[in-house]
Tab-separated table of N, CA and C in Angstrom:
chain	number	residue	atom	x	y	z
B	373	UNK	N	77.186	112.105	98.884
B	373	UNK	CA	76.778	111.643	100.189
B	373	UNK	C	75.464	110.882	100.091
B	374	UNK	N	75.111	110.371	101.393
B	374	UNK	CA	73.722	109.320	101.250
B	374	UNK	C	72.348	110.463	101.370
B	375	UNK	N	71.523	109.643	100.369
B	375	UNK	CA	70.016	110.508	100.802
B	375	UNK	C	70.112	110.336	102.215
B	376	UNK	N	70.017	109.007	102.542
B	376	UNK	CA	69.741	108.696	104.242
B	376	UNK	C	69.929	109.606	105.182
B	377	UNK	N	71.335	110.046	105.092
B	377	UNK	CA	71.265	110.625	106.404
B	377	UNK	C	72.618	111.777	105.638
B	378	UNK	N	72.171	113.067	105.311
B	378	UNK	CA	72.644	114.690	104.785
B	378	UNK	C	73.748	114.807	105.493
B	379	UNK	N	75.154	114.499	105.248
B	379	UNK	CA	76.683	115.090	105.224
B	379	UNK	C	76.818	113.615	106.385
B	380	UNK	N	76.220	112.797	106.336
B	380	UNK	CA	77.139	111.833	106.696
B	380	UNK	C	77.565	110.180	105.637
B	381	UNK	N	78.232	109.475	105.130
B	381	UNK	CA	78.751	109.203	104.334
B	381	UNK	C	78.271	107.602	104.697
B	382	UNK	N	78.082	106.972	103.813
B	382	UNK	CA	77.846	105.442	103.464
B	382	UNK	C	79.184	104.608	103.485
B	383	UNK	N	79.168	103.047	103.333
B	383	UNK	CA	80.757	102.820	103.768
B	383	UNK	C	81.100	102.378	101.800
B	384	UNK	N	79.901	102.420	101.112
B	384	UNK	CA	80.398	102.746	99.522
B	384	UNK	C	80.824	104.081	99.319
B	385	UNK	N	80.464	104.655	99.966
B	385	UNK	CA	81.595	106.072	99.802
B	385	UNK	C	82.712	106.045	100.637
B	386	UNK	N	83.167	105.429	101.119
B	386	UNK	CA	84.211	105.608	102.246
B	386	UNK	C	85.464	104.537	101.494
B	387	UNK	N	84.682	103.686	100.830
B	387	UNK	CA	85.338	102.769	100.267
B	387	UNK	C	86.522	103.628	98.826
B	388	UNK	N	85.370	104.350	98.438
B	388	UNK	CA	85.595	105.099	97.194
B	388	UNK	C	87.136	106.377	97.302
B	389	UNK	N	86.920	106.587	98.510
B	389	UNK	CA	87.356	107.261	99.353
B	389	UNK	C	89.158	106.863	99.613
B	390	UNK	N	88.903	105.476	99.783
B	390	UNK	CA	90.199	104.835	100.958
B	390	UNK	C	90.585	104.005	99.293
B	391	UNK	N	89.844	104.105	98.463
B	391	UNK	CA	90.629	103.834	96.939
B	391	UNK	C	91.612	105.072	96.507
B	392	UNK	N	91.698	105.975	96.925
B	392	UNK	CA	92.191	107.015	96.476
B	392	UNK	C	93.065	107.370	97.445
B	393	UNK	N	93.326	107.434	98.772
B	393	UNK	CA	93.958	107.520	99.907
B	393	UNK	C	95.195	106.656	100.268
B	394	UNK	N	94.770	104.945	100.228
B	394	UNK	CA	95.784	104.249	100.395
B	394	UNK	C	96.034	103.596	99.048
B	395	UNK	N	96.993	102.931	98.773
B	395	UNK	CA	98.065	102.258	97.688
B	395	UNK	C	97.658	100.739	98.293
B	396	UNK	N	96.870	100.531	98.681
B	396	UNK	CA	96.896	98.944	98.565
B	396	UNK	C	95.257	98.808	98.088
B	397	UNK	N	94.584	97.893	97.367
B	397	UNK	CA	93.268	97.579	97.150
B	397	UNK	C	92.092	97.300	98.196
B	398	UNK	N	91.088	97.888	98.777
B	398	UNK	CA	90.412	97.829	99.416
B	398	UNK	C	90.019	96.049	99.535
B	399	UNK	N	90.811	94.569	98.891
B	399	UNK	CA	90.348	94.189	98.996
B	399	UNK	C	91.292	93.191	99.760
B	400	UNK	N	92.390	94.575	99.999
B	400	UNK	CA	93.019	93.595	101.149
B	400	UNK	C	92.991	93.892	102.702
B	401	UNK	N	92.144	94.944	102.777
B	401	UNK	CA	92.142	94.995	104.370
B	401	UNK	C	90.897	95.419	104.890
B	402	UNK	N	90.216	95.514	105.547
B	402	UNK	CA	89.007	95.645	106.100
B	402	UNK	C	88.738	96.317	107.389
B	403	UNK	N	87.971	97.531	107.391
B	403	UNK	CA	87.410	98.172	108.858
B	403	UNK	C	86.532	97.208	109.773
B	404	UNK	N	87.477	97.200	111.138
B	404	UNK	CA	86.138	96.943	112.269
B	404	UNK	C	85.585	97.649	113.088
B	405	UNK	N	84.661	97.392	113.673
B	405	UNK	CA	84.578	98.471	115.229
B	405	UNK	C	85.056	97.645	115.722
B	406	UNK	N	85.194	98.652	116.523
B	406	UNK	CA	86.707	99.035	117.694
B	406	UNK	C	85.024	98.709	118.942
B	407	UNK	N	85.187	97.701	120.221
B	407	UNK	CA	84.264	97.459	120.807
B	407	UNK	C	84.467	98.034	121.833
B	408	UNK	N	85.615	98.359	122.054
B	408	UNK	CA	86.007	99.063	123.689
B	408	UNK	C	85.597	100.279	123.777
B	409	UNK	N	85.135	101.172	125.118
B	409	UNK	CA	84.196	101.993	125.420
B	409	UNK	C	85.693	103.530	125.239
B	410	UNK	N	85.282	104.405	124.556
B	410	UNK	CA	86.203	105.752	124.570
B	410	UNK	C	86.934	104.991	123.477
B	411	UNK	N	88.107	105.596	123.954
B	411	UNK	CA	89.542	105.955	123.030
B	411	UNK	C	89.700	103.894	122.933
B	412	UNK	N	89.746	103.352	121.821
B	412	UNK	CA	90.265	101.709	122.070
B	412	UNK	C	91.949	102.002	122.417
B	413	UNK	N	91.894	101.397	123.784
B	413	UNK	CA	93.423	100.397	123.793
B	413	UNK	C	94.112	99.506	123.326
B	414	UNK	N	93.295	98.151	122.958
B	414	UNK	CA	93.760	96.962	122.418
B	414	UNK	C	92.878	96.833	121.187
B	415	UNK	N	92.403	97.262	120.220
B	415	UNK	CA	91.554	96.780	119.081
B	415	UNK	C	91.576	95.944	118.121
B	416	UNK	N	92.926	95.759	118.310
B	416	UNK	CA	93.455	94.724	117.602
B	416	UNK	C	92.381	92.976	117.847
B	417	UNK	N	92.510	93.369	119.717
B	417	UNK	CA	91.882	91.996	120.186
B	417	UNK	C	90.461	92.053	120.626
B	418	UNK	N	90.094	93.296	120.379
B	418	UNK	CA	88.844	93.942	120.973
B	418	UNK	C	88.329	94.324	119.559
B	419	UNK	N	87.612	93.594	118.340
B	419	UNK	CA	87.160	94.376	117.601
B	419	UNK	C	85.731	93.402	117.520
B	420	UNK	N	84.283	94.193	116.275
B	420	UNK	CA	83.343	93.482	115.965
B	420	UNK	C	83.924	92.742	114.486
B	421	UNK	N	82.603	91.984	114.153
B	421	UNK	CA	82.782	91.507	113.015
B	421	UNK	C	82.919	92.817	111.914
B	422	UNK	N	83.821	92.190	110.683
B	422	UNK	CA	84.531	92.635	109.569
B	422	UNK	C	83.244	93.280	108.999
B	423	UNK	N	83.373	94.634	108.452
B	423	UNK	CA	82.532	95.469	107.637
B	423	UNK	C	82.500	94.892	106.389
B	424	UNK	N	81.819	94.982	105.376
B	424	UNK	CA	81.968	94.774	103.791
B	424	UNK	C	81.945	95.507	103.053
B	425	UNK	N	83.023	95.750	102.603
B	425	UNK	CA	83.585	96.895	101.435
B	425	UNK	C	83.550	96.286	99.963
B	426	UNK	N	83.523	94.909	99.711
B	426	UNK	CA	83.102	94.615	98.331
B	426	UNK	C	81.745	94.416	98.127
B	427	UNK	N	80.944	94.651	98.676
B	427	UNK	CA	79.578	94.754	97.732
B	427	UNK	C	79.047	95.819	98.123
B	428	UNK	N	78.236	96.125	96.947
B	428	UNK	CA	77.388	97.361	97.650
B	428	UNK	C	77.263	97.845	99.145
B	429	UNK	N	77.564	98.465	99.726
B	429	UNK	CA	77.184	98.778	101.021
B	429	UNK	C	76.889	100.088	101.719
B	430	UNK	N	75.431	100.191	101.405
B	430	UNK	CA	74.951	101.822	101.617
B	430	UNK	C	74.265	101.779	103.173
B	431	UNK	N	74.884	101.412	103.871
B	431	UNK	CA	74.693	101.357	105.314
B	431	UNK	C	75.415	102.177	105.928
B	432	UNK	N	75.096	103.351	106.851
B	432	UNK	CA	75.507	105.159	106.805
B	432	UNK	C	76.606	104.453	107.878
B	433	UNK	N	77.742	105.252	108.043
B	433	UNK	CA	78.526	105.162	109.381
B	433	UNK	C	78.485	105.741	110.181
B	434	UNK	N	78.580	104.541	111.073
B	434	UNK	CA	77.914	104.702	112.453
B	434	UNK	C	79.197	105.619	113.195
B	435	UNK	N	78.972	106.859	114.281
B	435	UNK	CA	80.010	107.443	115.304
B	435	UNK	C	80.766	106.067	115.705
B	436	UNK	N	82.297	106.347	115.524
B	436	UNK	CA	82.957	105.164	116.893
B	436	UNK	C	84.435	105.304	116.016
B	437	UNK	N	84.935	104.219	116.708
B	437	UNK	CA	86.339	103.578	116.447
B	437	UNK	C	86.278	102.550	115.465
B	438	UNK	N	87.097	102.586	114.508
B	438	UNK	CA	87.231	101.533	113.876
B	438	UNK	C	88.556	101.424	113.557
B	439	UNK	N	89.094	99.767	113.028
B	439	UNK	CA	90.635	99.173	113.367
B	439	UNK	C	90.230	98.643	111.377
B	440	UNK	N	91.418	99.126	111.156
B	440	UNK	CA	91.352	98.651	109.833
B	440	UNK	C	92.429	97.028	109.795
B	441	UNK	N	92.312	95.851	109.420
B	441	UNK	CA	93.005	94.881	109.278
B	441	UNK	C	93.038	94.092	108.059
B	442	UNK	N	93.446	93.232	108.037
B	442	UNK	CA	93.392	92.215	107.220
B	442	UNK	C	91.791	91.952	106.788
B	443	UNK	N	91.874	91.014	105.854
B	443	UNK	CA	90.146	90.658	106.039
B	443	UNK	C	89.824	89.239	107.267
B	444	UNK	N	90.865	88.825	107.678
B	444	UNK	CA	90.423	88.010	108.668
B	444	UNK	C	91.140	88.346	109.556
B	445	UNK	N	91.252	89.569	109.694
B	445	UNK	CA	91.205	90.480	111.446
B	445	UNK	C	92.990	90.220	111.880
B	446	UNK	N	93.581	89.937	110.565
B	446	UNK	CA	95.300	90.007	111.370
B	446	UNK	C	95.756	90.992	110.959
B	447	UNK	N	96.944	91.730	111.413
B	447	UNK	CA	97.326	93.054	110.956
B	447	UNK	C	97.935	93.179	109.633
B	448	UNK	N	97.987	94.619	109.062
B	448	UNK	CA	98.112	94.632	107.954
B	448	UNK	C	98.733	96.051	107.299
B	449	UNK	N	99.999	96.314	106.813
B	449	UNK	CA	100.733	97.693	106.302
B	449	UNK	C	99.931	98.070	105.097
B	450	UNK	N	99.325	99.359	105.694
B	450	UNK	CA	98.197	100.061	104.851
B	450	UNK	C	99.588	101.668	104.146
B	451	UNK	N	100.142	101.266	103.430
B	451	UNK	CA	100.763	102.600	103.224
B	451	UNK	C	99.754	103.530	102.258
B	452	UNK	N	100.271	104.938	102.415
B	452	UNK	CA	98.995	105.835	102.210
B	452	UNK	C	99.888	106.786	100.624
B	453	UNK	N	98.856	106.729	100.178
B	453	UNK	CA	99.343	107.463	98.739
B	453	UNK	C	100.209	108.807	99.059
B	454	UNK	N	101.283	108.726	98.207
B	454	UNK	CA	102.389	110.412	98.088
B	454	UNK	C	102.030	111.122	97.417
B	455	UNK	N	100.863	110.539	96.289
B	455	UNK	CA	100.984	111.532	95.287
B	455	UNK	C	99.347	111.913	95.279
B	456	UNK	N	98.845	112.318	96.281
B	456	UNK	CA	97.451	112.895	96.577
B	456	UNK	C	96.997	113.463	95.295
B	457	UNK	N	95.896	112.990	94.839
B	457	UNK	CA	95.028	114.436	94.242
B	457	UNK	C	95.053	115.876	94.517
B	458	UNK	N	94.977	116.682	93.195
B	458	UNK	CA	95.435	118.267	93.455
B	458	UNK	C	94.544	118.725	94.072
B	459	UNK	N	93.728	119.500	95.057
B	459	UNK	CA	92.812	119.965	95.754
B	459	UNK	C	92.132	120.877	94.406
B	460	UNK	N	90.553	120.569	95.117
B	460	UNK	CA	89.629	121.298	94.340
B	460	UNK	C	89.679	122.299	94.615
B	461	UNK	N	89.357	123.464	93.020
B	461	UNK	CA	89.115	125.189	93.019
B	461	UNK	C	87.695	125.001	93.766
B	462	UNK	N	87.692	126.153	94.698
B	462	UNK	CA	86.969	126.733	94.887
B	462	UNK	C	86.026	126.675	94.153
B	463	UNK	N	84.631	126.581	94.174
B	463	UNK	CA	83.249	126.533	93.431
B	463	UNK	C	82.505	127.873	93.917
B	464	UNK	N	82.901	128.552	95.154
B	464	UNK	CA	82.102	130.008	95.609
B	464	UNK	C	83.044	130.982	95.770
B	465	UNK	N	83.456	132.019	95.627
B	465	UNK	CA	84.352	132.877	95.746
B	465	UNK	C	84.424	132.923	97.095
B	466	UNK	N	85.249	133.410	97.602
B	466	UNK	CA	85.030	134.007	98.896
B	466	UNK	C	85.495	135.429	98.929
């Protein structure tokens, strides 16, 4: 996690993250915020500018909505890995 800010996550970790999660390369689709107020309805047509997931980017994430797309904001089939990583042992007994 980031020094910055204790159990909340940078978007180079999130990146690291959504490498392991989905089956397509982080360098084909891209998170936006979602601009609409609550739950987004339309985000598709309602989003901010494109986050950057190829370079360094230790800028903490921010609370909200975000619309994952294309890199120039058109939609995009994100299928998600079947064959997950085995879950970590335990490190404290319980």
């Amino acid at each position: 996690m980031s020094s910055e800010a204790p159990g909340r996550p940078a978007w180079n970790e999130m990146r690291q993250r959504m490498d392991i999660v989905f089956e397509i390369p982080t360098t084909d689709f891209t998170p936006f915020p979602c601009l609409e107020d609550g739950d987004p309805k339309d985000p598709i047509h309602h989003h901010g500018p494109p986050i950057n997931l190829q370079e360094p980017n230790n800028d903490i994430i921010k609370p909200g909505f975000y619309i994952l797309l294309g890199p120039n904001g058109e939609p995009v089939n994100i299928p998600v890995n079947q064959q997950m990583p085995p879950p970590r042992a335990n490190s404290v007994p319980f």
